[in-house]
XYZ file of N, CA and C in Angstrom:
771
model
N 0.434 26.988 9.238
C 0.222 28.338 8.752
C 1.482 29.184 8.907
N 2.224 28.940 9.973
C 3.458 29.689 10.179
C 4.444 29.403 9.054
N 4.516 28.135 8.611
C 5.448 27.754 7.556
C 4.974 28.264 6.203
N 3.666 28.198 5.953
C 3.129 28.595 4.651
C 3.196 30.094 4.422
N 3.234 30.871 5.499
C 3.250 32.314 5.361
C 1.871 32.942 5.290
N 0.816 32.122 5.380
C -0.551 32.654 5.352
C -0.828 33.477 6.602
N -1.427 34.618 6.401
C -1.784 35.463 7.550
C -3.284 35.724 7.619
N -4.005 35.379 6.555
C -5.460 35.494 6.547
C -6.058 34.175 6.073
N -6.869 33.552 6.908
C -7.510 32.288 6.576
C -9.010 32.540 6.503
N -9.566 32.341 5.324
C -10.994 32.612 5.137
C -11.868 31.465 5.643
N -11.343 30.229 5.576
C -12.128 29.078 6.032
C -11.213 28.025 6.634
N -11.453 27.709 7.892
C -10.717 26.651 8.589
C -11.694 25.528 8.916
N -11.321 24.288 8.590
C -12.147 23.119 8.899
C -11.419 22.268 9.922
N -12.095 21.967 11.018
C -11.517 21.168 12.102
C -12.355 19.901 12.269
N -11.688 18.754 12.410
C -12.388 17.490 12.601
C -12.173 16.924 13.989
N -13.218 16.300 14.533
C -13.142 15.674 15.850
C -13.656 14.233 15.775
N -13.164 13.365 16.661
C -13.776 12.039 16.776
C -15.231 12.188 17.217
N -16.053 11.231 16.878
C -17.470 11.308 17.243
C -17.680 11.290 18.755
N -16.719 10.754 19.492
C -16.848 10.702 20.944
C -16.737 12.075 21.599
N -16.116 13.037 20.912
C -15.910 14.361 21.514
C -16.583 15.489 20.740
N -17.243 15.164 19.622
C -17.800 16.205 18.757
C -18.810 17.087 19.475
N -19.772 16.491 20.172
C -20.825 17.289 20.813
C -20.283 18.144 21.945
N -19.267 17.669 22.646
C -18.727 18.399 23.796
C -17.861 19.591 23.394
N -17.132 19.463 22.290
C -16.130 20.476 21.956
C -16.432 21.262 20.680
N -17.536 20.945 20.022
C -17.869 21.615 18.765
C -17.897 23.135 18.928
N -18.731 23.616 19.835
C -18.882 25.056 20.033
C -17.621 25.712 20.549
N -16.928 25.023 21.455
C -15.716 25.580 22.056
C -14.635 25.803 20.991
N -14.429 24.820 20.120
C -13.398 24.960 19.089
C -13.768 26.037 18.076
N -15.036 26.091 17.725
C -15.468 27.101 16.759
C -15.217 28.510 17.299
N -15.515 28.700 18.572
C -15.310 30.010 19.190
C -13.826 30.309 19.381
N -13.080 29.301 19.808
C -11.659 29.495 20.112
C -10.837 29.851 18.879
N -11.116 29.195 17.757
C -10.268 29.373 16.579
C -10.722 30.489 15.650
N -11.892 31.060 15.890
C -12.323 32.205 15.082
C -11.686 33.475 15.632
N -11.101 34.280 14.741
C -10.487 35.539 15.175
C -8.989 35.551 14.944
N -8.278 36.367 15.737
C -6.842 36.550 15.548
C -6.037 35.714 16.539
N -4.908 35.209 16.050
C -4.071 34.326 16.857
C -2.601 34.649 16.624
N -1.820 34.600 17.695
C -0.372 34.694 17.579
C 0.184 33.280 17.514
N 0.896 32.974 16.435
C 1.416 31.622 16.274
C 2.931 31.671 16.134
N 3.546 30.524 16.411
C 4.996 30.405 16.353
C 5.470 29.508 17.475
N 6.710 29.078 17.409
C 7.271 28.211 18.448
C 7.209 28.890 19.807
N 7.002 28.092 20.854
C 6.876 28.652 22.202
C 8.115 29.418 22.634
N 9.276 29.039 22.081
C 10.533 29.704 22.452
C 10.869 30.884 21.532
N 10.038 31.082 20.504
C 10.326 32.138 19.536
C 10.020 33.519 20.112
N 10.914 34.471 19.855
C 10.692 35.834 20.326
C 9.721 36.578 19.415
N 9.666 36.132 18.162
C 8.779 36.797 17.206
C 7.622 35.870 16.857
N 6.411 36.353 17.027
C 5.214 35.593 16.692
C 4.556 36.209 15.459
N 3.787 35.393 14.773
C 3.061 35.864 13.604
C 1.587 35.972 13.931
N 0.958 37.036 13.479
C -0.464 37.254 13.717
C -1.254 36.666 12.550
N -2.170 35.746 12.857
C -3.000 35.094 11.845
C -4.461 35.366 12.163
N -5.211 35.714 11.136
C -6.639 35.990 11.295
C -7.445 34.881 10.631
N -8.371 34.263 11.387
C -9.243 33.202 10.878
C -10.662 33.749 10.817
N -11.211 33.796 9.611
C -12.519 34.425 9.416
C -13.682 33.493 9.748
N -13.626 32.242 9.270
C -14.720 31.288 9.474
C -14.172 29.935 9.891
N -14.869 29.274 10.826
C -14.453 27.959 11.318
C -15.626 26.988 11.217
N -15.375 25.835 10.621
C -16.357 24.751 10.576
C -15.799 23.577 11.356
N -16.577 23.066 12.298
C -16.164 21.898 13.091
C -17.105 20.745 12.753
N -16.544 19.632 12.343
C -17.356 18.487 11.957
C -16.704 17.204 12.460
N -17.331 16.077 12.187
C -16.763 14.791 12.612
C -15.702 14.335 11.620
N -14.816 13.480 12.054
C -13.776 12.975 11.165
C -14.342 12.131 10.020
N -15.297 11.215 10.275
C -15.833 10.440 9.149
C -16.568 11.290 8.120
N -17.050 12.481 8.527
C -17.751 13.349 7.579
C -16.844 13.720 6.416
N -15.566 13.934 6.692
C -14.626 14.248 5.621
C -14.527 13.115 4.615
N -14.594 11.881 5.115
C -14.476 10.719 4.229
C -15.685 10.598 3.305
N -16.909 10.795 3.830
C -18.096 10.641 2.982
C -18.192 11.786 1.977
N -17.751 12.972 2.353
C -17.744 14.093 1.408
C -16.800 13.786 0.237
N -15.628 13.275 0.552
C -14.666 12.929 -0.493
C -15.185 11.767 -1.339
N -15.771 10.755 -0.682
C -16.283 9.595 -1.418
C -17.423 9.990 -2.350
N -18.299 10.893 -1.876
C -19.438 11.316 -2.691
C -19.003 12.137 -3.895
N -17.887 12.833 -3.767
C -17.379 13.573 -4.921
C -16.866 12.613 -5.986
N -16.304 11.492 -5.540
C -15.808 10.472 -6.475
C -16.961 9.670 -7.063
N -17.961 9.357 -6.223
C -19.127 8.566 -6.651
C -20.388 9.303 -6.222
N -20.981 10.043 -7.150
C -22.139 10.870 -6.833
C -23.353 10.094 -6.385
N -23.438 8.799 -6.705
C -24.603 8.003 -6.308
C -24.720 7.859 -4.793
N -23.613 8.050 -4.065
C -23.647 7.944 -2.604
C -24.529 9.025 -1.980
N -24.740 10.109 -2.680
C -25.599 11.187 -2.176
C -27.057 10.751 -2.087
N -27.422 9.682 -2.784
C -28.813 9.214 -2.798
C -28.976 7.921 -2.009
N -27.948 7.521 -1.284
C -27.982 6.241 -0.575
C -27.830 6.436 0.932
N -28.178 5.388 1.664
C -27.882 5.346 3.095
C -26.496 4.730 3.252
N -25.605 5.467 3.868
C -24.201 5.064 3.930
C -23.740 4.849 5.364
N -22.840 3.912 5.517
C -22.125 3.734 6.777
C -20.653 3.998 6.494
N -20.108 5.043 7.112
C -18.701 5.384 6.936
C -17.919 4.856 8.131
N -16.897 4.077 7.870
C -16.046 3.542 8.939
C -14.648 4.125 8.757
N -14.249 4.931 9.719
C -12.940 5.583 9.704
C -12.030 4.840 10.673
N -11.120 4.059 10.131
C -10.239 3.231 10.955
C -8.983 4.025 11.277
N -8.983 4.656 12.437
C -7.857 5.472 12.856
C -6.892 4.729 13.749
N -5.916 5.463 14.257
C -4.870 4.820 15.071
C -5.370 4.470 16.471
N -6.185 5.351 17.074
C -6.653 5.099 18.433
C -8.141 4.769 18.527
N -8.929 5.132 17.507
C -10.361 4.829 17.519
C -10.814 4.375 16.138
N -11.924 3.662 16.115
C -12.619 3.339 14.871
C -13.957 4.078 14.939
N -14.072 5.171 14.198
C -15.300 5.955 14.175
C -16.231 5.417 13.098
N -17.526 5.416 13.396
C -18.489 5.004 12.374
C -19.633 6.011 12.334
N -19.997 6.404 11.118
C -21.003 7.443 10.899
C -22.040 6.917 9.914
N -23.279 6.839 10.352
C -24.368 6.462 9.460
C -25.004 7.736 8.935
N -25.260 7.791 7.642
C -25.828 9.005 7.072
C -26.694 8.709 5.855
N -27.679 9.570 5.651
C -28.500 9.521 4.442
C -27.904 10.517 3.462
N -27.261 10.017 2.428
C -26.484 10.900 1.582
C -25.344 11.469 2.403
N -25.344 12.800 2.597
C -24.339 13.454 3.435
C -24.907 13.876 4.787
N -26.183 13.597 5.042
C -26.820 14.006 6.297
C -26.585 12.949 7.373
N -25.919 13.298 8.464
C -25.572 12.299 9.483
C -26.745 11.904 10.378
N -26.739 10.633 10.803
C -27.633 10.127 11.838
C -26.759 9.850 13.067
N -26.608 10.836 13.927
C -25.680 10.689 15.042
C -26.148 9.653 16.066
N -27.465 9.409 16.121
C -27.975 8.412 17.065
C -27.530 7.006 16.682
N -27.173 6.801 15.417
C -26.716 5.495 14.933
C -25.218 5.498 14.663
N -24.523 6.437 15.247
C -23.093 6.596 14.991
C -22.329 6.575 16.312
N -21.027 6.436 16.225
C -20.227 6.410 17.451
C -18.777 6.069 17.170
N -18.090 5.542 18.171
C -16.676 5.196 18.029
C -16.338 4.005 18.909
N -15.403 3.214 18.439
C -14.892 2.073 19.184
C -13.451 2.375 19.568
N -13.161 2.312 20.846
C -11.803 2.604 21.314
C -10.843 1.494 20.895
N -9.610 1.863 20.645
C -8.567 0.890 20.323
C -7.901 1.181 18.997
N -8.683 1.123 17.928
C -8.152 1.426 16.609
C -6.990 0.524 16.211
N -6.222 0.991 15.239
C -5.126 0.188 14.718
C -4.005 0.006 15.733
N -3.844 0.943 16.664
C -2.778 0.797 17.653
C -2.996 -0.453 18.504
N -4.249 -0.657 18.923
C -4.566 -1.832 19.726
C -4.439 -3.109 18.894
N -4.843 -3.004 17.621
C -4.698 -4.169 16.738
C -3.220 -4.520 16.550
N -2.388 -3.516 16.335
C -0.955 -3.785 16.160
C -0.345 -4.384 17.427
N -0.806 -3.950 18.589
C -0.334 -4.560 19.841
C -0.682 -6.046 19.863
N -1.923 -6.349 19.466
C -2.384 -7.738 19.453
C -1.592 -8.560 18.442
N -1.441 -8.019 17.224
C -0.693 -8.723 16.190
C 0.760 -8.892 16.601
N 1.341 -7.844 17.194
C 2.725 -7.922 17.632
C 2.950 -9.047 18.631
N 2.010 -9.205 19.575
C 2.131 -10.289 20.558
C 2.087 -11.659 19.898
N 1.216 -11.795 18.892
C 1.109 -13.065 18.177
C 2.384 -13.358 17.385
N 2.952 -12.325 16.773
C 4.192 -12.493 16.006
C 5.356 -12.851 16.940
N 5.396 -12.223 18.109
C 6.459 -12.530 19.083
C 6.416 -14.004 19.477
N 5.200 -14.531 19.677
C 5.055 -15.952 19.998
C 5.584 -16.814 18.845
N 5.278 -16.417 17.627
C 5.748 -17.176 16.455
C 7.269 -17.142 16.374
N 7.861 -15.964 16.570
C 9.319 -15.841 16.484
C 10.010 -16.670 17.559
N 9.420 -16.682 18.758
C 10.011 -17.469 19.847
C 10.011 -18.957 19.493
N 8.922 -19.427 18.891
C 8.845 -20.836 18.494
C 9.861 -21.160 17.403
N 10.175 -20.153 16.579
C 11.128 -20.354 15.485
C 12.571 -20.153 15.929
N 12.786 -19.907 17.226
C 14.142 -19.821 17.752
C 14.761 -18.444 17.754
N 13.978 -17.406 17.483
C 14.498 -16.044 17.521
C 14.574 -15.552 18.973
N 15.482 -14.605 19.269
C 15.561 -14.044 20.623
C 14.219 -13.437 21.033
N 13.886 -13.564 22.308
C 12.600 -13.073 22.802
C 12.558 -11.554 22.737
N 11.428 -11.044 22.268
C 11.207 -9.603 22.178
C 10.059 -9.214 23.094
N 10.056 -7.942 23.522
C 8.946 -7.450 24.353
C 7.870 -6.797 23.504
N 8.240 -6.283 22.330
C 7.268 -5.621 21.453
C 7.860 -5.519 20.048
N 6.981 -5.288 19.073
C 7.399 -5.059 17.697
C 6.852 -3.723 17.254
N 7.709 -2.917 16.659
C 7.330 -1.574 16.242
C 6.113 -1.606 15.318
N 5.139 -0.741 15.595
C 3.922 -0.698 14.792
C 4.201 -0.364 13.335
N 5.184 0.481 13.090
C 5.500 0.867 11.714
C 5.932 -0.348 10.901
N 6.700 -1.243 11.521
C 7.158 -2.443 10.815
C 5.981 -3.363 10.491
N 5.046 -3.460 11.427
C 3.864 -4.291 11.188
C 2.994 -3.689 10.085
N 2.835 -2.374 10.124
C 2.053 -1.698 9.080
C 2.687 -1.913 7.715
N 4.002 -1.820 7.652
C 4.722 -2.025 6.391
C 4.498 -3.444 5.871
N 4.545 -4.415 6.784
C 4.335 -5.810 6.387
C 2.930 -6.017 5.829
N 1.937 -5.405 6.459
C 0.560 -5.555 5.997
C 0.330 -4.830 4.681
N 0.879 -3.631 4.583
C 0.689 -2.824 3.376
C 1.324 -3.478 2.161
N 2.435 -4.164 2.361
C 3.168 -4.763 1.255
C 2.853 -6.238 1.065
N 1.711 -6.680 1.609
C 1.296 -8.064 1.433
C 1.111 -8.429 -0.034
N 1.396 -9.687 -0.357
C 1.326 -10.171 -1.739
C 0.271 -11.270 -1.836
N -0.578 -11.185 -2.854
C -1.607 -12.204 -3.055
C -0.997 -13.434 -3.718
N -1.219 -14.606 -3.109
C -0.737 -15.857 -3.670
C -1.649 -16.332 -4.805
N -1.217 -17.367 -5.489
C -1.996 -17.916 -6.602
C -3.357 -18.429 -6.150
N -3.443 -18.903 -4.908
C -4.719 -19.438 -4.409
C -5.635 -18.345 -3.852
N -5.199 -17.076 -3.958
C -6.023 -15.969 -3.496
C -5.734 -15.514 -2.076
N -5.000 -16.308 -1.296
C -4.649 -15.916 0.069
C -3.523 -14.897 0.033
N -3.326 -14.220 1.172
C -2.309 -13.181 1.261
C -1.070 -13.686 1.995
N 0.090 -13.243 1.518
C 1.350 -13.536 2.199
C 1.904 -12.233 2.754
N 2.192 -12.234 4.058
C 2.731 -11.050 4.726
C 4.123 -11.385 5.268
N 5.064 -10.495 4.997
C 6.451 -10.739 5.368
C 6.967 -9.635 6.271
N 7.569 -10.026 7.397
C 8.175 -9.078 8.331
C 9.688 -9.222 8.259
N 10.371 -8.097 8.030
C 11.826 -8.131 7.991
C 12.377 -8.068 9.418
N 13.189 -9.061 9.763
C 13.872 -9.090 11.055
C 15.359 -9.161 10.772
N 16.045 -8.033 10.977
C 17.431 -7.955 10.537
C 17.457 -8.054 9.026
N 18.184 -9.043 8.509
C 18.267 -9.248 7.059
C 17.433 -10.444 6.624
N 16.562 -10.907 7.535
C 15.797 -12.113 7.259
C 14.313 -11.786 7.096
N 13.688 -12.337 6.045
C 12.262 -12.134 5.788
C 11.469 -13.259 6.442
N 10.581 -12.906 7.368
C 9.794 -13.889 8.105
C 8.349 -13.847 7.620
N 7.820 -14.995 7.245
C 6.425 -15.089 6.817
C 5.535 -15.073 8.067
N 4.753 -14.002 8.223
C 3.890 -13.873 9.405
C 2.416 -14.013 9.017
N 2.151 -14.644 7.877
C 0.779 -14.762 7.385
C -0.135 -15.459 8.385
N 0.356 -16.529 9.017
C -0.470 -17.247 9.990
C -0.789 -16.372 11.197
N 0.177 -15.575 11.631
C -0.060 -14.672 12.764
C -1.101 -13.618 12.408
N -1.037 -13.101 11.181
C -2.027 -12.121 10.727
C -3.413 -12.755 10.704
N -3.488 -13.982 10.217
C -4.769 -14.686 10.144
C -5.349 -14.906 11.538
N -4.500 -15.293 12.493
C -4.964 -15.524 13.864
C -5.395 -14.224 14.543
N -4.780 -13.110 14.141
C -5.061 -11.831 14.802
C -6.273 -11.114 14.235
N -6.871 -11.633 13.174
C -8.026 -10.949 12.601
C -9.216 -10.945 13.556
N -9.152 -11.787 14.586
C -10.225 -11.795 15.586
C -10.355 -10.430 16.261
N -9.237 -9.692 16.355
C -9.266 -8.352 16.954
C -10.092 -7.405 16.086
N -9.879 -7.441 14.776
C -10.638 -6.595 13.861
C -12.101 -7.018 13.824
N -12.341 -8.320 13.906
C -13.720 -8.816 13.924
C -14.460 -8.319 15.161
N -13.724 -8.180 16.265
C -14.324 -7.635 17.483
C -14.768 -6.195 17.289
N -13.971 -5.409 16.575
C -14.360 -4.025 16.272
C -15.652 -3.992 15.450
N -15.716 -4.864 14.453
C -16.904 -4.908 13.591
C -18.139 -5.248 14.414
N -18.037 -6.227 15.297
C -19.173 -6.613 16.140
C -19.629 -5.449 17.015
N -18.679 -4.685 17.542
C -19.037 -3.555 18.407
C -19.678 -2.427 17.611
N -19.266 -2.257 16.355
C -19.901 -1.255 15.500
C -21.355 -1.636 15.239
N -21.579 -2.894 14.865
C -22.939 -3.362 14.572
C -23.825 -3.231 15.814
N -23.286 -3.578 16.973
C -24.051 -3.457 18.219
C -24.347 -2.000 18.534
N -23.358 -1.121 18.345
C -23.532 0.296 18.639
C -24.539 0.982 17.739
N -24.673 0.516 16.508
C -25.632 1.110 15.582
C -27.068 0.808 15.974
N -27.256 -0.293 16.661
C -28.616 -0.675 17.065
C -29.188 -1.740 16.153
N -30.199 -2.445 16.659
C -30.781 -3.573 15.935
C -31.341 -3.146 14.588
N -31.061 -3.949 13.583
C -31.574 -3.791 12.218
C -31.055 -2.549 11.485
N -30.201 -1.747 12.104
C -29.706 -0.553 11.421
C -28.899 -0.912 10.178
N -28.117 -1.972 10.277
C -27.263 -2.353 9.159
C -28.084 -2.755 7.943
N -29.310 -3.246 8.181
C -30.150 -3.679 7.064
C -30.607 -2.502 6.211
N -30.605 -1.304 6.771
C -31.033 -0.123 6.015
C -29.885 0.537 5.268
N -28.665 0.062 5.481
C -27.480 0.647 4.846
C -27.290 0.073 3.452
N -27.075 0.953 2.476
C -26.791 0.515 1.101
C -25.304 0.338 0.859
N -24.503 1.323 1.306
C -23.064 1.326 1.020
C -22.257 1.487 2.296
N -21.146 0.774 2.362
C -20.214 0.892 3.476
C -18.915 1.474 2.931
N -18.552 2.653 3.439
C -17.374 3.378 2.959
C -16.253 3.214 3.982
N -15.098 2.752 3.537
C -13.956 2.513 4.427
C -12.891 3.573 4.194
N -12.474 4.218 5.277
C -11.453 5.259 5.197
C -10.480 5.088 6.349
N -9.461 5.960 6.377
C -8.454 5.870 7.425
C -7.324 4.939 7.017
N -6.226 5.037 7.738
C -5.049 4.248 7.399
C -5.273 2.753 7.448
N -6.209 2.300 8.300
C -6.451 0.858 8.430
C -7.697 0.381 7.723
N -8.317 1.250 6.914
C -9.578 0.909 6.270
C -9.527 -0.351 5.425
N -8.458 -0.493 4.656
C -8.353 -1.640 3.750
C -8.323 -2.968 4.505
N -7.781 -2.978 5.727
C -7.676 -4.208 6.500
C -9.025 -4.655 7.044
N -10.007 -3.773 7.052
C -11.339 -4.088 7.563
C -12.203 -4.788 6.521
N -11.839 -4.666 5.256
C -12.733 -5.072 4.183
C -13.116 -6.543 4.271
N -12.142 -7.415 4.431
C -12.419 -8.848 4.453
C -13.323 -9.222 5.621
N -13.005 -8.690 6.813
C -13.808 -8.996 7.990
C -15.239 -8.497 7.871
N -15.405 -7.329 7.249
C -16.746 -6.784 7.057
C -17.565 -7.670 6.121
N -16.947 -8.096 5.041
C -17.660 -8.938 4.091
C -18.085 -10.254 4.744
N -17.223 -10.808 5.590
C -17.565 -12.037 6.293
C -18.699 -11.809 7.280
N -18.727 -10.610 7.882
C -19.720 -10.316 8.925
C -21.078 -9.958 8.357
N -21.126 -9.184 7.269
C -22.405 -8.676 6.768
C -22.813 -9.291 5.435
N -21.968 -10.140 4.837
C -22.334 -10.791 3.593
C -22.176 -9.887 2.382
N -22.836 -10.247 1.307
C -22.693 -9.536 0.039
C -23.877 -8.628 -0.260
N -24.648 -8.271 0.757
C -25.852 -7.469 0.532
C -25.575 -5.970 0.522
N -24.311 -5.572 0.663
C -23.952 -4.161 0.667
C -22.905 -3.860 -0.404
N -22.883 -2.609 -0.821
C -21.802 -2.123 -1.680
C -20.659 -1.670 -0.780
N -19.449 -2.114 -1.073
C -18.287 -1.726 -0.287
C -17.441 -0.745 -1.090
N -17.127 0.383 -0.471
C -16.322 1.413 -1.115
C -15.050 1.598 -0.293
N -13.941 1.029 -0.774
C -12.650 1.175 -0.096
C -11.893 2.298 -0.806
N -11.789 3.443 -0.144
C -11.174 4.615 -0.765
C -9.676 4.401 -0.972
N -9.206 4.729 -2.168
C -7.773 4.662 -2.415
C -7.083 5.747 -1.599
N -5.921 5.420 -1.049
C -5.199 6.344 -0.157
C -6.144 6.854 0.933
N -6.795 5.877 1.602
C -7.799 6.203 2.615
C -7.278 7.055 3.746
N -5.958 7.046 3.984
C -5.389 7.847 5.065
C -5.492 9.341 4.786
N -5.701 9.697 3.498
C -5.822 11.107 3.140
C -7.261 11.523 2.843
N -8.192 10.571 2.865
C -9.568 10.838 2.441
C -10.241 11.903 3.295
N -10.017 11.862 4.603
C -10.670 12.820 5.492
C -10.166 14.231 5.210
N -8.850 14.403 5.068
C -8.286 15.721 4.776
C -8.783 16.242 3.431
N -8.880 15.348 2.444
C -9.378 15.768 1.135
C -10.839 16.204 1.230
N -11.623 15.486 2.041
C -13.015 15.868 2.243
C -13.147 17.202 2.938
N -12.275 17.468 3.898
C -12.285 18.767 4.587
C -11.973 19.901 3.614
N -11.021 19.667 2.713
C -10.680 20.688 1.727
C -11.882 20.985 0.836
N -12.586 19.928 0.432
C -13.772 20.109 -0.410
C -14.888 20.824 0.358
N -15.048 20.486 1.658
C -16.048 21.145 2.490
C -15.717 22.621 2.653
N -14.451 22.939 2.885
C -14.038 24.327 3.051
C -14.271 25.148 1.802
N -13.938 24.585 0.640
C -14.148 25.291 -0.629
C -15.636 25.513 -0.887
N -16.445 24.494 -0.582
C -17.895 24.628 -0.785
C -18.476 25.712 0.116
N -18.044 25.752 1.371
C -18.534 26.775 2.305
C -18.135 28.170 1.845
N -16.907 28.291 1.348
C -16.426 29.590 0.872
C -17.225 30.062 -0.341
N -17.541 29.134 -1.245
C -18.324 29.496 -2.437
C -19.727 29.959 -2.056
N -20.337 29.285 -1.094
C -21.685 29.658 -0.664
C -21.710 31.053 -0.046
N -20.695 31.367 0.755
C -20.636 32.703 1.364
C -20.418 33.767 0.290
N -19.567 33.446 -0.671
C -19.286 34.397 -1.740
C -20.548 34.636 -2.577
N -21.299 33.576 -2.856
C -22.521 33.711 -3.638
C -23.576 34.523 -2.892
N -23.596 34.379 -1.551
C -24.592 35.083 -0.747
C -24.318 36.582 -0.671
N -23.077 36.988 -0.924
C -22.710 38.388 -0.807
C -22.672 39.118 -2.152
N -22.943 38.360 -3.237
C -22.898 38.978 -4.566
C -24.300 39.134 -5.148
């Protein structure tokens, strides 16, 4: 807001992981409503910003709102939203857009833990291939390798990690490391409770790591569900928040006219 020059905010939307939503919902709503002095801590001049309305919701809620705008049929279905974040994998079960928090939750670890696991497997591979021993591999490099994977003629994926000026095929390491993602899926199914997955029509994947979950999910739950992998899933939650904020603003405006 300091950079944009905005001094009056009519609607602010804040998202929380499902693990902290109930504890901090009211506190954040109260804290961020009203006037605030913003600016760098070392700045002598602060800017006064007024926030009129605050909505606090879960992070996966933004994804289902955005997905439902793209595919209106999701509003009439039972959905499971899986938000694959960096530190947690949040899952939200909902009827249309109405959440069932008793069947929702979060799995600690997220993509950061997966990248740690994959990095260790790649280090073992590099050592066997005669490369100098490493203690860790940067997560950004691993993400780049996964994002830029190429489908082979037989349908399998080839993943390449650049080491110096050399391209290393790490496809086998990626295949061996999928057990980490499969563990997340098992914990989600367990956390939802017995038979909950059978009532789900559509599974919506969001977050930066959403696309990597698709194969493991299909192997785990079969072909009895519709899978919705949002394009540019890393932005889906923010886009959903923008849509939620605009909708809330329109409703208030309609109520006052």
